[in-house]
Amino acid sequence: MRFSAASCSVLLAAASLFSASTPAQQAAPSGIQVRPANPRRVIAIDPAARAQQQQVRSAIVHPDGSATFNVIAPNAKSVQLTLEGEADPRPLQQDASGTWTVTTEPLKPEYYGYRVIVDGEREMDPRDPMVRMNLQNPSSIVHVPGRPSPQPWDLQDIPHGTVDHVMYTSKLATDEDGLHDRDTYIYLPPSYDAHRKQKYPVLYLLHGYSDSAIGWTDAGQANWILDALIAEKKIQPMVVVMPRAYGTMRMITEGWNVWSPPYRLPVENQNLFEQMMLKEVIPMSEARYNIATDAPHRAIAGLSMGGGHSIHTGLNHPEVFGYVGAFSSAIVSPLAPRTTTEQSAASIPDSTYEAAFKDMVPNAKTQAPFKLFWLSCGTEDGLITVNRRFGSWAKTNVKGNVSINETPGMHTWLVWRENLITFSQLLWK
């Protein structure tokens, strides 16, 4: 399957209520009382009230970049809005019609995920058809476009690449039930030539926990970013392979508690995915596409869980990858510190981190040098401490060009889009 844009909408259908009458009643078993079928129920709808509700829209973006959100909940006691990139929810105010509303200040041009909280229950916005897919936490989306100049992630009138969707059955995955089905999205640059003599450099780009293979295109607008950078001649045309990065889907079925120390399942998952990447994803991609097969023209990068995969798989295989990028990485090891809070993590001695990092990349000091290891994390991200510690360790232990970066921001796509923009411009130098 091939498509040129990664966006989706949800169509909501309303089903009419009915009750089915039964055939002629038959004798019931002893002790069972048979009640006659209920007559068909008719629901009366006030046309004026229905028309009023249909006129209420949400996620309305104004010319100045501010946005208005509307939630119809006349009996609610409180309604709030969680907006991506913000630590605290915004309260909504109720008007006389029962609609709860809030209008923001002008927002930075971006794609923002958001949800509404009605009396403590988090919900998607039923009046916004834009949806960001996720295996555990789908959200609604509000898009604030760049005006007058578009952002790299905005859809522009420029040459566009395509995105292939490839399905395969993994021989290495350890899912509990059914086929070990996996999928991969492959970005092909504009004017991709399957017969070009010079093979295209390739970036293997990994999503984060709870996302799927479509994460980087659906939520990250990666294909539009690459189109824009290629059009501006800021990057070389490249192929980008975006696989589903789960060695076992138990990572999803067992929920967020898998990230508690000692990280048994995340460690198992990253070890499994390393083998899937080397023995399935890369060979399959090279068989299908005109892409490079040498380390100087291969890169691996990812965010969060995918950043941890990139560190584990990439830094252990300099013969495969010349470039490694790690964005807001979930760095796990059986020897990792038994804490998840930033305050207590900061008090853990260097020797504990040293042991965990050496366990992840045991041969770092004796391996071939990398053309680039690029690590970045948002300063407001809960993973900033472990990323800082790993960055310091990498500066001493990882051979080659090691670049450690911090940016403002939380654990969000607002950070990771910028990471992709920066990292992609450093490749193939």
mmCIF file of C-alpha atoms in Angstrom, residues 40-251:
data_model
loop_
_atom_site.group_PDB
_atom_site.id
_atom_site.type_symbol
_atom_site.label_atom_id
_atom_site.label_comp_id
_atom_site.label_asym_id
_atom_site.label_seq_id
_atom_site.Cartn_x
_atom_site.Cartn_y
_atom_site.Cartn_z
ATOM 1 C CA ARG A 40 -40.461 -0.651 19.472
ATOM 2 C CA ARG A 41 -39.143 2.421 21.252
ATOM 3 C CA VAL A 42 -39.203 5.801 19.553
ATOM 4 C CA ILE A 43 -36.721 8.492 20.533
ATOM 5 C CA ALA A 44 -37.878 12.055 20.113
ATOM 6 C CA ILE A 45 -35.181 14.530 19.041
ATOM 7 C CA ASP A 46 -35.595 18.245 19.455
ATOM 8 C CA PRO A 47 -34.556 19.547 16.012
ATOM 9 C CA ALA A 48 -33.602 22.959 17.403
ATOM 10 C CA ALA A 49 -31.394 21.473 20.136
ATOM 11 C CA ARG A 50 -29.788 19.090 17.689
ATOM 12 C CA ALA A 51 -29.049 21.887 15.217
ATOM 13 C CA GLN A 52 -27.517 23.983 18.008
ATOM 14 C CA GLN A 53 -25.192 21.150 19.035
ATOM 15 C CA GLN A 54 -24.142 20.506 15.448
ATOM 16 C CA GLN A 55 -23.095 24.144 15.128
ATOM 17 C CA VAL A 56 -20.660 23.817 18.024
ATOM 18 C CA ARG A 57 -17.198 23.022 16.676
ATOM 19 C CA SER A 58 -13.974 22.528 18.556
ATOM 20 C CA ALA A 59 -10.256 22.975 17.955
ATOM 21 C CA ILE A 60 -10.937 26.168 15.985
ATOM 22 C CA VAL A 61 -7.676 27.858 15.029
ATOM 23 C CA HIS A 62 -7.869 31.636 14.593
ATOM 24 C CA PRO A 63 -5.722 33.782 12.259
ATOM 25 C CA ASP A 64 -3.498 34.905 15.145
ATOM 26 C CA GLY A 65 -2.683 31.287 16.076
ATOM 27 C CA SER A 66 -4.945 31.082 19.117
ATOM 28 C CA ALA A 67 -7.339 28.145 19.359
ATOM 29 C CA THR A 68 -10.818 27.681 20.823
ATOM 30 C CA PHE A 69 -11.953 24.373 22.318
ATOM 31 C CA ASN A 70 -15.614 23.615 23.041
ATOM 32 C CA VAL A 71 -17.001 20.695 25.034
ATOM 33 C CA ILE A 72 -20.749 20.114 25.472
ATOM 34 C CA ALA A 73 -21.194 18.694 28.961
ATOM 35 C CA PRO A 74 -24.121 20.502 30.635
ATOM 36 C CA ASN A 75 -24.088 18.281 33.730
ATOM 37 C CA ALA A 76 -20.330 18.252 34.289
ATOM 38 C CA LYS A 77 -18.833 19.899 37.350
ATOM 39 C CA SER A 78 -15.442 20.583 35.784
ATOM 40 C CA VAL A 79 -13.837 20.341 32.347
ATOM 41 C CA GLN A 80 -10.134 20.768 31.602
ATOM 42 C CA LEU A 81 -7.868 20.605 28.576
ATOM 43 C CA THR A 82 -4.450 18.918 28.431
ATOM 44 C CA LEU A 83 -2.350 20.381 25.603
ATOM 45 C CA GLU A 84 0.863 18.760 24.420
ATOM 46 C CA GLY A 85 3.929 20.536 25.733
ATOM 47 C CA GLU A 86 2.175 21.952 28.807
ATOM 48 C CA ALA A 87 2.619 20.517 32.297
ATOM 49 C CA ASP A 88 -0.716 21.665 33.743
ATOM 50 C CA PRO A 89 -4.264 21.311 32.372
ATOM 51 C CA ARG A 90 -6.187 24.424 31.329
ATOM 52 C CA PRO A 91 -9.644 24.933 32.925
ATOM 53 C CA LEU A 92 -12.664 25.503 30.680
ATOM 54 C CA GLN A 93 -15.549 27.810 31.605
ATOM 55 C CA GLN A 94 -19.212 26.891 31.140
ATOM 56 C CA ASP A 95 -21.645 29.189 29.357
ATOM 57 C CA ALA A 96 -25.429 29.402 29.696
ATOM 58 C CA SER A 97 -26.021 26.699 27.053
ATOM 59 C CA GLY A 98 -23.949 24.114 28.925
ATOM 60 C CA THR A 99 -20.941 24.364 26.622
ATOM 61 C CA TRP A 100 -17.531 24.492 28.253
ATOM 62 C CA THR A 101 -15.022 26.614 26.392
ATOM 63 C CA VAL A 102 -11.502 28.033 26.455
ATOM 64 C CA THR A 103 -9.541 30.131 23.989
ATOM 65 C CA THR A 104 -5.755 30.008 24.205
ATOM 66 C CA GLU A 105 -3.238 32.739 23.611
ATOM 67 C CA PRO A 106 -1.524 32.620 20.191
ATOM 68 C CA LEU A 107 0.329 29.306 20.001
ATOM 69 C CA LYS A 108 3.606 28.470 18.303
ATOM 70 C CA PRO A 109 2.920 26.838 14.901
ATOM 71 C CA GLU A 110 2.768 23.101 15.598
ATOM 72 C CA TYR A 111 0.667 19.944 15.627
ATOM 73 C CA TYR A 112 -0.549 19.643 19.219
ATOM 74 C CA GLY A 113 -2.030 16.502 20.698
ATOM 75 C CA TYR A 114 -4.692 17.194 23.305
ATOM 76 C CA ARG A 115 -7.451 15.582 25.374
ATOM 77 C CA VAL A 116 -10.298 16.880 27.486
ATOM 78 C CA ILE A 117 -10.881 15.912 31.126
ATOM 79 C CA VAL A 118 -14.552 15.795 32.119
ATOM 80 C CA ASP A 119 -15.030 15.344 35.869
ATOM 81 C CA GLY A 120 -11.672 13.599 36.073
ATOM 82 C CA GLU A 121 -12.172 11.328 33.046
ATOM 83 C CA ARG A 122 -9.763 11.851 30.129
ATOM 84 C CA GLU A 123 -11.495 11.770 26.766
ATOM 85 C CA MET A 124 -10.815 12.601 23.154
ATOM 86 C CA ASP A 125 -12.612 15.643 21.790
ATOM 87 C CA PRO A 126 -15.798 14.311 20.122
ATOM 88 C CA ARG A 127 -16.110 17.488 18.041
ATOM 89 C CA ASP A 128 -12.676 17.284 16.459
ATOM 90 C CA PRO A 129 -12.271 14.759 13.594
ATOM 91 C CA MET A 130 -8.456 14.963 13.689
ATOM 92 C CA VAL A 131 -6.991 11.985 15.561
ATOM 93 C CA ARG A 132 -3.414 10.990 16.439
ATOM 94 C CA MET A 133 -3.221 7.211 16.506
ATOM 95 C CA ASN A 134 -1.510 5.397 19.372
ATOM 96 C CA LEU A 135 -1.706 1.847 20.720
ATOM 97 C CA GLN A 136 -2.532 3.057 24.240
ATOM 98 C CA ASN A 137 -3.202 6.802 24.276
ATOM 99 C CA PRO A 138 -4.789 8.146 21.093
ATOM 100 C CA SER A 139 -5.438 11.872 21.194
ATOM 101 C CA SER A 140 -7.169 14.638 19.319
ATOM 102 C CA ILE A 141 -5.052 17.058 17.283
ATOM 103 C CA VAL A 142 -5.090 20.784 16.702
ATOM 104 C CA HIS A 143 -2.866 22.100 13.917
ATOM 105 C CA VAL A 144 -1.585 25.661 14.169
ATOM 106 C CA PRO A 145 -0.040 26.319 10.735
ATOM 107 C CA GLY A 146 2.978 28.496 10.141
ATOM 108 C CA ARG A 147 1.934 31.956 8.884
ATOM 109 C CA PRO A 148 3.089 33.440 6.618
ATOM 110 C CA SER A 149 5.986 30.995 6.292
ATOM 111 C CA PRO A 150 5.114 27.285 6.639
ATOM 112 C CA GLN A 151 6.995 25.062 9.057
ATOM 113 C CA PRO A 152 8.862 22.006 7.714
ATOM 114 C CA TRP A 153 6.072 19.757 9.056
ATOM 115 C CA ASP A 154 3.320 21.715 7.280
ATOM 116 C CA LEU A 155 2.003 20.333 3.999
ATOM 117 C CA GLN A 156 3.476 22.513 1.236
ATOM 118 C CA ASP A 157 3.222 22.854 -2.532
ATOM 119 C CA ILE A 158 6.563 21.168 -3.212
ATOM 120 C CA PRO A 159 7.600 17.796 -4.685
ATOM 121 C CA HIS A 160 6.561 15.006 -2.353
ATOM 122 C CA GLY A 161 7.933 11.574 -1.759
ATOM 123 C CA THR A 162 5.825 8.506 -1.136
ATOM 124 C CA VAL A 163 5.408 6.174 1.835
ATOM 125 C CA ASP A 164 5.155 2.427 1.307
ATOM 126 C CA HIS A 165 3.450 0.196 3.862
ATOM 127 C CA VAL A 166 4.987 -3.282 3.962
ATOM 128 C CA MET A 167 3.607 -6.178 6.009
ATOM 129 C CA TYR A 168 5.647 -9.226 7.002
ATOM 130 C CA THR A 169 5.652 -12.075 9.512
ATOM 131 C CA SER A 170 8.560 -12.039 11.933
ATOM 132 C CA LYS A 171 10.371 -15.285 12.683
ATOM 133 C CA LEU A 172 12.023 -13.752 15.747
ATOM 134 C CA ALA A 173 9.240 -11.900 17.583
ATOM 135 C CA THR A 174 7.826 -13.604 20.668
ATOM 136 C CA ASP A 175 4.196 -12.478 20.766
ATOM 137 C CA GLU A 176 1.956 -14.732 22.827
ATOM 138 C CA ASP A 177 -0.867 -15.368 20.364
ATOM 139 C CA GLY A 178 -1.383 -15.555 16.616
ATOM 140 C CA LEU A 179 0.987 -14.698 13.803
ATOM 141 C CA HIS A 180 3.980 -12.536 14.647
ATOM 142 C CA ASP A 181 2.828 -9.900 12.207
ATOM 143 C CA ARG A 182 4.878 -6.749 11.781
ATOM 144 C CA ASP A 183 4.686 -3.755 9.493
ATOM 145 C CA THR A 184 7.121 -1.158 8.253
ATOM 146 C CA TYR A 185 6.635 2.248 6.622
ATOM 147 C CA ILE A 186 9.260 3.267 4.080
ATOM 148 C CA TYR A 187 9.679 6.856 2.925
ATOM 149 C CA LEU A 188 10.957 7.230 -0.643
ATOM 150 C CA PRO A 189 12.157 10.709 -1.633
ATOM 151 C CA PRO A 190 10.708 12.648 -4.582
ATOM 152 C CA SER A 191 11.938 11.246 -7.905
ATOM 153 C CA TYR A 192 13.130 8.044 -6.223
ATOM 154 C CA ASP A 193 14.852 5.925 -8.876
ATOM 155 C CA ALA A 194 14.902 2.184 -8.223
ATOM 156 C CA HIS A 195 17.608 1.781 -10.846
ATOM 157 C CA ARG A 196 19.879 4.671 -9.890
ATOM 158 C CA LYS A 197 23.517 3.580 -9.978
ATOM 159 C CA GLN A 198 24.346 5.334 -6.716
ATOM 160 C CA LYS A 199 22.359 3.701 -3.926
ATOM 161 C CA TYR A 200 20.369 5.990 -1.627
ATOM 162 C CA PRO A 201 21.623 6.500 1.930
ATOM 163 C CA VAL A 202 19.178 5.044 4.446
ATOM 164 C CA LEU A 203 17.964 6.099 7.875
ATOM 165 C CA TYR A 204 16.278 3.480 10.079
ATOM 166 C CA LEU A 205 13.937 5.617 12.201
ATOM 167 C CA LEU A 206 12.285 4.146 15.311
ATOM 168 C CA HIS A 207 9.136 5.210 17.158
ATOM 169 C CA GLY A 208 8.607 5.431 20.899
ATOM 170 C CA TYR A 209 6.704 3.322 23.391
ATOM 171 C CA SER A 210 2.945 3.013 22.770
ATOM 172 C CA ASP A 211 3.329 4.214 19.181
ATOM 173 C CA SER A 212 3.295 1.888 16.189
ATOM 174 C CA ALA A 213 5.204 1.852 12.912
ATOM 175 C CA ILE A 214 3.096 4.752 11.634
ATOM 176 C CA GLY A 215 4.092 6.990 14.550
ATOM 177 C CA TRP A 216 6.753 9.023 12.758
ATOM 178 C CA THR A 217 4.504 9.849 9.801
ATOM 179 C CA ASP A 218 1.125 10.100 11.551
ATOM 180 C CA ALA A 219 2.245 12.027 14.641
ATOM 181 C CA GLY A 220 5.671 13.295 13.597
ATOM 182 C CA GLN A 221 4.953 14.364 9.982
ATOM 183 C CA ALA A 222 8.386 12.927 9.144
ATOM 184 C CA ASN A 223 7.642 12.543 5.430
ATOM 185 C CA TRP A 224 6.616 16.199 5.086
ATOM 186 C CA ILE A 225 9.690 17.294 7.058
ATOM 187 C CA LEU A 226 11.963 15.308 4.739
ATOM 188 C CA ASP A 227 10.167 16.644 1.652
ATOM 189 C CA ALA A 228 10.716 20.225 2.860
ATOM 190 C CA LEU A 229 14.398 19.715 3.730
ATOM 191 C CA ILE A 230 15.088 18.035 0.388
ATOM 192 C CA ALA A 231 13.283 20.837 -1.482
ATOM 193 C CA GLU A 232 15.450 23.385 0.358
ATOM 194 C CA LYS A 233 18.567 21.290 -0.428
ATOM 195 C CA LYS A 234 19.349 21.047 3.275
ATOM 196 C CA ILE A 235 19.600 17.245 3.170
ATOM 197 C CA GLN A 236 20.438 14.634 0.583
ATOM 198 C CA PRO A 237 17.546 12.558 -0.777
ATOM 199 C CA MET A 238 17.415 9.487 1.433
ATOM 200 C CA VAL A 239 15.220 6.473 2.098
ATOM 201 C CA VAL A 240 13.793 6.242 5.621
ATOM 202 C CA VAL A 241 12.685 2.871 7.007
ATOM 203 C CA MET A 242 10.277 3.041 9.970
ATOM 204 C CA PRO A 243 9.573 -0.441 11.413
ATOM 205 C CA ARG A 244 7.314 -1.472 14.264
ATOM 206 C CA ALA A 245 9.899 -1.565 17.035
ATOM 207 C CA TYR A 246 8.520 -4.274 19.328
ATOM 208 C CA GLY A 247 10.327 -7.571 19.720
ATOM 209 C CA THR A 248 7.322 -8.644 21.724
ATOM 210 C CA MET A 249 3.862 -7.086 21.793
ATOM 211 C CA ARG A 250 3.696 -7.968 25.477
ATOM 212 C CA MET A 251 5.263 -4.533 25.851
#
